[in-house]
mmCIF file of C-alpha atoms in Angstrom:
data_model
loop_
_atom_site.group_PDB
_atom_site.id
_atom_site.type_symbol
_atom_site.label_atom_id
_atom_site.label_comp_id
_atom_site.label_asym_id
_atom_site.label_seq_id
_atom_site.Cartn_x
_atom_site.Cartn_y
_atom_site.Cartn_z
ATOM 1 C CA UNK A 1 4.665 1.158 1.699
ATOM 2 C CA UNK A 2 6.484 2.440 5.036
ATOM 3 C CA UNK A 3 9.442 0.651 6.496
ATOM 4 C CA UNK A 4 11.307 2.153 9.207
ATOM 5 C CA UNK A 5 15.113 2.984 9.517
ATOM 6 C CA UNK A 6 17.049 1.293 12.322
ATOM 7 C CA UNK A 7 16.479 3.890 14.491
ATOM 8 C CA UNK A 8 13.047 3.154 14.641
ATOM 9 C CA UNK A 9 13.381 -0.268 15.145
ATOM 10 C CA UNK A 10 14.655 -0.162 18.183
ATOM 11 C CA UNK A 11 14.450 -3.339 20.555
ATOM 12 C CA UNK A 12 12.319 -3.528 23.267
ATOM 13 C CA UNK A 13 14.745 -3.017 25.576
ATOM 14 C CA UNK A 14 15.356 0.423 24.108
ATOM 15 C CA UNK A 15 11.952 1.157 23.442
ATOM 16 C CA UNK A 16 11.258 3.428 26.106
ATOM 17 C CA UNK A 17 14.570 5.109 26.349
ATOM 18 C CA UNK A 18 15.058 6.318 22.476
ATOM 19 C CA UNK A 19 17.834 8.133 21.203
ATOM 20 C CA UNK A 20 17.399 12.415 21.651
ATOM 21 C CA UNK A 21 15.919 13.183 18.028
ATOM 22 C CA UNK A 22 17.660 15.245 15.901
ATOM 23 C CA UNK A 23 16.752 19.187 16.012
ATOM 24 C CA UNK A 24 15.277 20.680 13.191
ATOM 25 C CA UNK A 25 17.290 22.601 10.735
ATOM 26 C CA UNK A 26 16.799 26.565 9.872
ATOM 27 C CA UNK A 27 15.122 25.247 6.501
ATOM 28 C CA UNK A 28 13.289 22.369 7.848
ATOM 29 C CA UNK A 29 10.521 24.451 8.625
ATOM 30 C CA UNK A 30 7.199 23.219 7.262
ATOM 31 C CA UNK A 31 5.839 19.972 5.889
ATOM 32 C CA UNK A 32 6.185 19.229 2.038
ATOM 33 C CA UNK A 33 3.720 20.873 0.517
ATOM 34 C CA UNK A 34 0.467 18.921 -1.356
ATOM 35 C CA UNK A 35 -1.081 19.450 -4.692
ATOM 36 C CA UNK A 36 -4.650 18.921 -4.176
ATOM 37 C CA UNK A 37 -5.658 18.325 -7.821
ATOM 38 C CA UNK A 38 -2.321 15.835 -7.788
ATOM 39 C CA UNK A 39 -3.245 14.528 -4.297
ATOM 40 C CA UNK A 40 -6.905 13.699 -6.065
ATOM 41 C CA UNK A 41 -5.910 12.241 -9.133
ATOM 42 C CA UNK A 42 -3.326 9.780 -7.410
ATOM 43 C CA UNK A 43 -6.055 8.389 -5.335
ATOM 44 C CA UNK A 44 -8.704 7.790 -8.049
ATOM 45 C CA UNK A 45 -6.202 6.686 -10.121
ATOM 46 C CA UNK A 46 -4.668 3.623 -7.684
ATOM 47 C CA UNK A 47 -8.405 2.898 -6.589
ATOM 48 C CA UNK A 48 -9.180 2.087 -10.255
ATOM 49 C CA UNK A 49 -8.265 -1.467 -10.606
ATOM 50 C CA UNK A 50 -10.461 -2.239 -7.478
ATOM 51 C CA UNK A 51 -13.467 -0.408 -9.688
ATOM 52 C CA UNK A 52 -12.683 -2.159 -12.875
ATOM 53 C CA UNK A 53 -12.205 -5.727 -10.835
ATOM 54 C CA UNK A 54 -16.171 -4.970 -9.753
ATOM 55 C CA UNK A 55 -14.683 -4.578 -5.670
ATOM 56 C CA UNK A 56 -15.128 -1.752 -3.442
ATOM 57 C CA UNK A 57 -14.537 -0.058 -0.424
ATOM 58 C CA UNK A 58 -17.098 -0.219 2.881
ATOM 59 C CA UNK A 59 -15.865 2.363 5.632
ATOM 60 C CA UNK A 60 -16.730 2.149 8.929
ATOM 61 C CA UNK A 61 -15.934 3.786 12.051
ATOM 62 C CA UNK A 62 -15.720 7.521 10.373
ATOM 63 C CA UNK A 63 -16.784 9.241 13.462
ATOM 64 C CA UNK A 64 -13.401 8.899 15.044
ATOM 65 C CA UNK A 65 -12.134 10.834 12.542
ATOM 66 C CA UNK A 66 -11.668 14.292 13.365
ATOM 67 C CA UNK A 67 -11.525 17.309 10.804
ATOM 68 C CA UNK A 68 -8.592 18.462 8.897
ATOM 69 C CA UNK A 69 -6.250 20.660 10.562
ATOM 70 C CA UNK A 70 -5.314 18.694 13.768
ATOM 71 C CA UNK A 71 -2.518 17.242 13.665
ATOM 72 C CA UNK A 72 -2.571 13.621 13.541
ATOM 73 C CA UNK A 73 -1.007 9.785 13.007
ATOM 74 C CA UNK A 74 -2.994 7.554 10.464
ATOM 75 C CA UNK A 75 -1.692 3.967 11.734
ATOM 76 C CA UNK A 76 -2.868 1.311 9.038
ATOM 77 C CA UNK A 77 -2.639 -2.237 8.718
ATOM 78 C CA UNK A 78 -0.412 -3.351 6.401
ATOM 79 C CA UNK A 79 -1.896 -5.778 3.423
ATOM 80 C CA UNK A 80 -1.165 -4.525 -0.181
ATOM 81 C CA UNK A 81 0.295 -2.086 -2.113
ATOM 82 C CA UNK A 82 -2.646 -0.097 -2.471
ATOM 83 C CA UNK A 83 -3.704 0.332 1.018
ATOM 84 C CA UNK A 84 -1.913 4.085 1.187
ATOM 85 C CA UNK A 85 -4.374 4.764 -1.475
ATOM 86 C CA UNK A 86 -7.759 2.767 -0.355
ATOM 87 C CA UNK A 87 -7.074 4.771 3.288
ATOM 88 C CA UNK A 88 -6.970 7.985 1.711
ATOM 89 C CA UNK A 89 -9.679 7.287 -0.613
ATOM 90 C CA UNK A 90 -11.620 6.087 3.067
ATOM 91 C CA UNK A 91 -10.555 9.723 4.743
ATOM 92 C CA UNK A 92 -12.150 12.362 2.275
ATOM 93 C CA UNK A 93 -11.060 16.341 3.179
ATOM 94 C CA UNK A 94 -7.701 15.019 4.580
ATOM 95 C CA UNK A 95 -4.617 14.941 2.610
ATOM 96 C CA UNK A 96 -2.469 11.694 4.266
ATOM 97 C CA UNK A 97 1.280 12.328 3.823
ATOM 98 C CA UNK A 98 3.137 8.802 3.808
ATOM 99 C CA UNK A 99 6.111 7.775 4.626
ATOM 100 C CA UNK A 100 7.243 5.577 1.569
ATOM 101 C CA UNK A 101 10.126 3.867 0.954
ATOM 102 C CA UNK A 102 13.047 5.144 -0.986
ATOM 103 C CA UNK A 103 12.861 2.849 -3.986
ATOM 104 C CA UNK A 104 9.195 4.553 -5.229
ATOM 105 C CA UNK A 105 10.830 7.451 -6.593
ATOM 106 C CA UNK A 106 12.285 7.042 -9.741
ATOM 107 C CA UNK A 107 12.654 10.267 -12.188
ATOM 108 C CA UNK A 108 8.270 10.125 -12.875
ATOM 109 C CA UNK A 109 6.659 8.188 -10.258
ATOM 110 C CA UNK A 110 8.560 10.201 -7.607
ATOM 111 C CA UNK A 111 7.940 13.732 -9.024
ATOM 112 C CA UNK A 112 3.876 12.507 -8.520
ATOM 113 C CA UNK A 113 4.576 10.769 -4.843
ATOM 114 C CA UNK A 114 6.110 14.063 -3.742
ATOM 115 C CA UNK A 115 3.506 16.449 -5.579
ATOM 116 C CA UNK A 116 0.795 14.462 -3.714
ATOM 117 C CA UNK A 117 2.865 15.324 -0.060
ATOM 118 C CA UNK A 118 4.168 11.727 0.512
ATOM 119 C CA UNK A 119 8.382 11.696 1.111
ATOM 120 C CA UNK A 120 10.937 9.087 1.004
ATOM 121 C CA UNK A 121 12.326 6.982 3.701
ATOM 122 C CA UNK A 122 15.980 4.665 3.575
ATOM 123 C CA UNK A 123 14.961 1.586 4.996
ATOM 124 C CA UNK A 124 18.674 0.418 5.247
ATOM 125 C CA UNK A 125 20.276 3.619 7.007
ATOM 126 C CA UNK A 126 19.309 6.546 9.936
ATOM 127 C CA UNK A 127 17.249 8.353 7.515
ATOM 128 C CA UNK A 128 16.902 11.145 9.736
ATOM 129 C CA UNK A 129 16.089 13.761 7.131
ATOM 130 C CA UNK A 130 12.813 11.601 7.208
ATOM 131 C CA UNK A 131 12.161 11.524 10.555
ATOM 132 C CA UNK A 132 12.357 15.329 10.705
ATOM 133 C CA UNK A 133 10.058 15.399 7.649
ATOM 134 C CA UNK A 134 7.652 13.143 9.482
ATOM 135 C CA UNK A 135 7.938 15.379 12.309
ATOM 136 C CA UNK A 136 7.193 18.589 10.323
ATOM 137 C CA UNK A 137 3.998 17.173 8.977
ATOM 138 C CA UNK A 138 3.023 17.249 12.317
ATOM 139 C CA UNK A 139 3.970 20.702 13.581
ATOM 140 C CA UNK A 140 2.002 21.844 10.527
ATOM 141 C CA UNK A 141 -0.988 20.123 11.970
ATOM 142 C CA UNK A 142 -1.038 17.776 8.936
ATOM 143 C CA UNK A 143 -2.083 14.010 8.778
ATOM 144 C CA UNK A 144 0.740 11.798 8.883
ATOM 145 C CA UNK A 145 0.582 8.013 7.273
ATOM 146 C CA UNK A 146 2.364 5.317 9.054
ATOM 147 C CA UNK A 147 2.599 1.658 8.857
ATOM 148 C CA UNK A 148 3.253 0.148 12.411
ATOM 149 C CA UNK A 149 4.198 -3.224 10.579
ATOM 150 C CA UNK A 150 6.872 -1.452 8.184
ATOM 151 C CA UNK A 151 6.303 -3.735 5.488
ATOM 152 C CA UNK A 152 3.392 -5.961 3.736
ATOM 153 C CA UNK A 153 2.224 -9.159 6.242
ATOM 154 C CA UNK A 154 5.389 -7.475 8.231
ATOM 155 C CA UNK A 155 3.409 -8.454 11.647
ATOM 156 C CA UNK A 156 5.214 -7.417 14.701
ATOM 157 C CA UNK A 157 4.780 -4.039 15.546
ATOM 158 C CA UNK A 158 7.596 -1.812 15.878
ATOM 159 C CA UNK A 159 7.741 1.066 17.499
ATOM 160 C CA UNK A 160 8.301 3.807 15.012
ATOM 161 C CA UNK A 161 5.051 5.056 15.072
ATOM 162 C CA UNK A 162 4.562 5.118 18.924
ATOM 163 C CA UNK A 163 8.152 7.192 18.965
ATOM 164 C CA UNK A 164 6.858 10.096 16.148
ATOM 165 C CA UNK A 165 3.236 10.300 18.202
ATOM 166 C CA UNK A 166 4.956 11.027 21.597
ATOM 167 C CA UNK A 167 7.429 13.451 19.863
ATOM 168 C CA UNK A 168 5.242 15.036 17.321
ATOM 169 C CA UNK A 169 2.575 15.177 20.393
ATOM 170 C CA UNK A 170 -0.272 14.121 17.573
ATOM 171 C CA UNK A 171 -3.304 11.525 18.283
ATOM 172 C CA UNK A 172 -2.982 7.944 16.337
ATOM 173 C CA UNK A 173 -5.671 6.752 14.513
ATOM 174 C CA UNK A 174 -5.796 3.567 14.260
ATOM 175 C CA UNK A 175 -6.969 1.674 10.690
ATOM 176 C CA UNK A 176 -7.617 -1.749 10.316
ATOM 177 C CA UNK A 177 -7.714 -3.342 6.924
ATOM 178 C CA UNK A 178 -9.487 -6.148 5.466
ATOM 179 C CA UNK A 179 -10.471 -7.760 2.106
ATOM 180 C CA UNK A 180 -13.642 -10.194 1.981
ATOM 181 C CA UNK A 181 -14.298 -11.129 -1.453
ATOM 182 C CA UNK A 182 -15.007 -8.172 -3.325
ATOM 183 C CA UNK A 183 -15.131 -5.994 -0.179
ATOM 184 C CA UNK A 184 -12.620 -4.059 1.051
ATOM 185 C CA UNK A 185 -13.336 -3.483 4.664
ATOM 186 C CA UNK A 186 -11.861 0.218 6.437
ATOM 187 C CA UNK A 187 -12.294 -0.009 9.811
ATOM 188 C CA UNK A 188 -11.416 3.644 11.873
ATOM 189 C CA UNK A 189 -11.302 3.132 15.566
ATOM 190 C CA UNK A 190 -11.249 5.516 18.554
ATOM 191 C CA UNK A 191 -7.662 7.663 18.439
ATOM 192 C CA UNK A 192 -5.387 6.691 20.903
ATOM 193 C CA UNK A 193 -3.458 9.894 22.885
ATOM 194 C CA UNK A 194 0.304 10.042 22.441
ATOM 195 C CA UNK A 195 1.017 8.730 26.456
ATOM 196 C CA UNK A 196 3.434 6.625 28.294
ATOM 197 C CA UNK A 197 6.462 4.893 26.426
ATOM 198 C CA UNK A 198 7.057 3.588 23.028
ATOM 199 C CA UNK A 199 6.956 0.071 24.246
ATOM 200 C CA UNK A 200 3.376 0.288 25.869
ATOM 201 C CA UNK A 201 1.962 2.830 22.828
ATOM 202 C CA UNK A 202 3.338 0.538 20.582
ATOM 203 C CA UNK A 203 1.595 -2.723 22.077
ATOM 204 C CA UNK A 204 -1.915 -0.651 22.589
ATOM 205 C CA UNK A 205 -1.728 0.510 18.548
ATOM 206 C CA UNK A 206 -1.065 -2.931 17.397
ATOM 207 C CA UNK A 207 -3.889 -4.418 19.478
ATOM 208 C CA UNK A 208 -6.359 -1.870 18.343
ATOM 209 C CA UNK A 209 -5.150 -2.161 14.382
ATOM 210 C CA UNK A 210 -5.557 -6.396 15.017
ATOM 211 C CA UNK A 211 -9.016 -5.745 16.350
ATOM 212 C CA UNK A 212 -10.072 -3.524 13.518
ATOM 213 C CA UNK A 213 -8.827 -5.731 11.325
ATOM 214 C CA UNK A 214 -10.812 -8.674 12.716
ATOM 215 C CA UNK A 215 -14.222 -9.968 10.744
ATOM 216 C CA UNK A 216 -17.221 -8.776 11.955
ATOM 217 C CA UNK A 217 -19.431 -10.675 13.820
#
């Protein structure tokens, strides 16, 4: 669902010297806002199919969630379509704002995505209007959804998210994802603190999302 602009793919050369992000306009003050009943009925609605296909979701790990109203980084594994909604399905009494890409709102579906707090990104330009909005979710001590990967399978880790935790100052939580037969595994681990550069972030949230994501046992 997220893929990052170019500036947040920055090479690892550049990793740990990113550009000065942009400063926050006089009406850029506060996160999108979030229709619960909206927020709610997007979630049960995309976690249908898995009910009517006879799957379902096994959480573990829920203790390293913390309560709403700290600000915070959901960092997900990246394996479907539907993940956005199994993870926020998996984090009850949190309302997960994602980044998605541009091209998911058209004149209906968007009006919905944005009702429910998520916000559009430009994967093929500096989309810095979502980079502040990211960063707004944040100051409003609101749970921010990022996908380190950027797209499905995408694999290497870039460094987006790394670069939003250190500037947004917000704990990742890291969410590994996995489907075993009917089964779909969420696996929370132990938040990581926003320290150090993107590069070395980046690499520590990637290895914890792979390990999560690992079978059990």
């Amino acid at each position: 669902m997220t893929a990052f602009p170019p500036e947040l793919h920055s090479p690892e050369s550049r990793l740990d010297s990113p550009a000065p992000m942009p400063q926050p306009r006089a009406e850029d003050l506060h996160a999108p806002p979030v229709n619960p009943q909206v927020y709610q009925f997007v979630v049960f609605t995309m976690n249908l199919p898995l009910l009517l296909r006879g799957e379902h979701l096994h959480t573990l790990g829920r203790e390293h969630i913390p309560p709403p109203g700290h600000k915070l980084v959901v960092a997900g594994a990246h394996v479907s379509a539907l993940d956005p909604f199994i993870i926020a399905k998996a984090m009850p009494g949190h309302h997960v704002q994602f980044m998605a890409k541009r091209e998911l709102f058209k004149p209906v579906t968007g009006a919905i995505i944005r009702a429910g707090g998520s916000f559009p990104v430009d994967r093929s330009a500096n989309d810095v209007a979502a980079i502040r909005t990211a960063l707004r979710v944040l100051k409003d001590d609101g749970t921010l959804g990022l996908f380190p990967e950027g797209t499905r399978g995408g694999g290497r880790m870039q460094g987006g998210v790394a670069l939003l935790a250190l500037r947004g100052r917000a704990p990742v939580l890291p969410v590994g994802l996995r489907r075993d037969g009917k089964r779909w595994l969420v696996r929370f681990g132990p938040m990581i603190e926003p320290k150090g550069g993107i590069k070395d972030l980046t690499a520590q949230i990637g290895e914890e999302i792979i390990r999560l994501s690992a079978p059990i046992g």
